[in-house]
PDB file of C-alpha atoms in Angstrom:
ATOM      1  CA  SER B   1      11.350  -9.429 -20.888  1.00 53.00           C
ATOM      2  CA  ARG B   2      14.565 -11.016 -19.914  1.00 69.00           C
ATOM      3  CA  PRO B   3      14.436 -14.799 -20.362  1.00 73.00           C
ATOM      4  CA  SER B   4      16.839 -15.402 -17.471  1.00 81.00           C
ATOM      5  CA  VAL B   5      14.503 -13.611 -15.030  1.00 75.00           C
ATOM      6  CA  LYS B   6      11.510 -15.626 -16.258  1.00 78.00           C
ATOM      7  CA  THR B   7      13.453 -18.879 -15.957  1.00 83.00           C
ATOM      8  CA  TYR B   8      14.586 -18.001 -12.430  1.00 78.00           C
ATOM      9  CA  LEU B   9      11.046 -17.108 -11.333  1.00 76.00           C
ATOM     10  CA  SER B  10       9.714 -20.347 -12.831  1.00 79.00           C
ATOM     11  CA  THR B  11      12.351 -22.248 -10.868  1.00 81.00           C
ATOM     12  CA  LEU B  12      11.004 -20.615  -7.698  1.00 77.00           C
ATOM     13  CA  GLU B  13       7.472 -21.671  -8.743  1.00 76.00           C
ATOM     14  CA  LEU B  14       6.444 -18.023  -9.183  1.00 76.00           C
ATOM     15  CA  ASP B  15       4.479 -16.769 -12.191  1.00 74.00           C
ATOM     16  CA  PRO B  16       7.113 -15.504 -14.640  1.00 72.00           C
ATOM     17  CA  ASN B  17       4.526 -13.535 -16.641  1.00 75.00           C
ATOM     18  CA  GLY B  18       3.628 -11.322 -13.705  1.00 70.00           C
ATOM     19  CA  TRP B  19       7.147 -10.415 -12.666  1.00 70.00           C
ATOM     20  CA  THR B  20       6.577  -6.636 -12.839  1.00 76.00           C
ATOM     21  CA  SER B  21       3.655  -6.837 -10.418  1.00 78.00           C
ATOM     22  CA  LEU B  22       5.712  -9.243  -8.290  1.00 77.00           C
ATOM     23  CA  PHE B  23       8.488  -6.681  -7.977  1.00 81.00           C
ATOM     24  CA  ASP B  24       5.941  -3.947  -7.184  1.00 82.00           C
ATOM     25  CA  MET B  25       4.587  -6.100  -4.350  1.00 80.00           C
ATOM     26  CA  LEU B  26       8.058  -6.846  -2.981  1.00 82.00           C
ATOM     27  CA  ASP B  27       9.276  -3.235  -3.114  1.00 82.00           C
ATOM     28  CA  ASP B  28       9.133  -1.434   0.230  1.00 80.00           C
ATOM     29  CA  GLY B  29       8.567   1.905  -1.489  1.00 83.00           C
ATOM     30  CA  ASP B  30      12.097   2.965  -2.357  1.00 88.00           C
ATOM     31  CA  GLY B  31      11.967   1.654  -5.937  1.00 87.00           C
ATOM     32  CA  LEU B  32      14.635  -0.946  -5.224  1.00 89.00           C
ATOM     33  CA  ILE B  33      14.487  -4.545  -4.064  1.00 87.00           C
ATOM     34  CA  SER B  34      17.303  -5.759  -1.880  1.00 87.00           C
ATOM     35  CA  PRO B  35      18.264  -9.435  -2.001  1.00 87.00           C
ATOM     36  CA  LYS B  36      16.738  -9.798   1.472  1.00 87.00           C
ATOM     37  CA  GLU B  37      13.425  -8.212   0.353  1.00 85.00           C
ATOM     38  CA  PHE B  38      13.335 -10.505  -2.672  1.00 83.00           C
ATOM     39  CA  VAL B  39      14.044 -13.716  -0.784  1.00 83.00           C
ATOM     40  CA  GLU B  40      11.647 -12.947   2.080  1.00 83.00           C
ATOM     41  CA  GLY B  41       8.909 -11.797  -0.300  1.00 81.00           C
ATOM     42  CA  ALA B  42       9.322 -14.712  -2.712  1.00 78.00           C
ATOM     43  CA  MET B  43       9.177 -17.219   0.120  1.00 79.00           C
ATOM     44  CA  ARG B  44       5.959 -15.655   1.448  1.00 77.00           C
ATOM     45  CA  LEU B  45       4.378 -15.788  -2.002  1.00 75.00           C
ATOM     46  CA  LYS B  46       4.896 -19.515  -2.355  1.00 72.00           C
ATOM     47  CA  GLY B  47       2.019 -21.664  -1.226  1.00 68.00           C
ATOM     48  CA  PRO B  48      -1.420 -20.697   0.042  1.00 72.00           C
ATOM     49  CA  ALA B  49      -2.053 -17.612   2.166  1.00 70.00           C
ATOM     50  CA  LYS B  50      -1.942 -18.334   5.859  1.00 73.00           C
ATOM     51  CA  SER B  51      -4.693 -17.193   8.192  1.00 78.00           C
ATOM     52  CA  GLN B  52      -2.094 -15.169  10.064  1.00 77.00           C
ATOM     53  CA  ASP B  53      -1.239 -13.276   6.846  1.00 79.00           C
ATOM     54  CA  ILE B  54      -4.890 -12.551   6.127  1.00 82.00           C
ATOM     55  CA  ILE B  55      -5.494 -11.310   9.672  1.00 85.00           C
ATOM     56  CA  ALA B  56      -2.438  -9.030   9.397  1.00 84.00           C
ATOM     57  CA  ILE B  57      -3.781  -7.575   6.140  1.00 88.00           C
ATOM     58  CA  MET B  58      -7.228  -7.059   7.653  1.00 90.00           C
ATOM     59  CA  HIS B  59      -5.669  -5.279  10.629  1.00 92.00           C
ATOM     60  CA  SER B  60      -3.612  -3.029   8.366  1.00 92.00           C
ATOM     61  CA  LEU B  61      -6.703  -2.152   6.334  1.00 94.00           C
ATOM     62  CA  LYS B  62      -8.662  -1.354   9.492  1.00 95.00           C
ATOM     63  CA  MET B  63      -5.888   0.961  10.696  1.00 95.00           C
ATOM     64  CA  LEU B  64      -5.715   2.615   7.269  1.00 95.00           C
ATOM     65  CA  HIS B  65      -9.488   3.131   7.311  1.00 96.00           C
ATOM     66  CA  ARG B  66      -9.279   4.773  10.745  1.00 95.00           C
ATOM     67  CA  SER B  67      -6.475   7.050   9.572  1.00 96.00           C
ATOM     68  CA  MET B  68      -8.422   8.056   6.472  1.00 96.00           C
ATOM     69  CA  HIS B  69     -11.491   8.779   8.612  1.00 96.00           C
ATOM     70  CA  SER B  70      -9.372  10.994  10.884  1.00 95.00           C
ATOM     71  CA  VAL B  71      -7.992  12.901   7.903  1.00 96.00           C
ATOM     72  CA  ASP B  72     -11.528  13.314   6.555  1.00 95.00           C
ATOM     73  CA  GLN B  73     -12.671  14.765   9.881  1.00 95.00           C
ATOM     74  CA  VAL B  74      -9.778  17.247   9.946  1.00 94.00           C
ATOM     75  CA  VAL B  75     -10.510  18.353   6.372  1.00 94.00           C
ATOM     76  CA  LYS B  76     -14.210  18.847   7.196  1.00 93.00           C
ATOM     77  CA  HIS B  77     -13.256  20.857  10.277  1.00 91.00           C
ATOM     78  CA  LEU B  78     -10.863  23.046   8.272  1.00 90.00           C
ATOM     79  CA  ARG B  79     -13.502  23.638   5.591  1.00 88.00           C
ATOM     80  CA  GLU B  80     -16.042  24.752   8.187  1.00 85.00           C
ATOM     81  CA  HIS B  81     -13.609  27.176   9.806  1.00 84.00           C
ATOM     82  CA  THR B  82     -12.331  28.519   6.490  1.00 83.00           C
ATOM     83  CA  THR B  83     -15.885  29.209   5.307  1.00 67.00           C
ATOM     84  CA  ILE B  84     -16.718  31.037   8.543  1.00 60.00           C
ATOM     85  CA  LYS B  85     -13.618  33.219   8.334  1.00 56.00           C
ATOM     86  CA  LEU B  86     -14.277  34.110   4.702  1.00 52.00           C
ATOM     87  CA  ASP B  87     -17.923  34.880   5.483  1.00 53.00           C
ATOM     88  CA  GLU B  88     -16.922  37.139   8.353  1.00 56.00           C
ATOM     89  CA  SER B  89     -14.184  39.017   6.469  1.00 57.00           C
ATOM     90  CA  ASP B  90     -15.621  39.748   3.022  1.00 57.00           C
ATOM     91  CA  GLY B  91     -18.907  37.933   2.598  1.00 55.00           C
ATOM     92  CA  ASN B  92     -17.523  35.207   0.322  1.00 56.00           C
ATOM     93  CA  SER B  93     -17.487  31.491   1.072  1.00 50.00           C
ATOM     94  CA  LEU B  94     -15.834  28.442  -0.444  1.00 53.00           C
TER      95      LEU B  94
END
């Protein structure tokens, strides 16, 4: 890795050995990290997790779980209807 990046991360009291996972965590999904994303993310990573942060994560996970459950229900519904249509048309099912 680049020594200058490791030195900079050490200066910020961030683990320089885990910089690739750090950048993955800071990325908003576009594969790039803006200076603003880096600064805001690095500042949040310093120090212990706050209760507010943990509650926000728990809420996000709950919402994700609900969304996944909804998708699961739609898939089950589509499977049931697809099987019925195939059974009615040519005797085959999925």
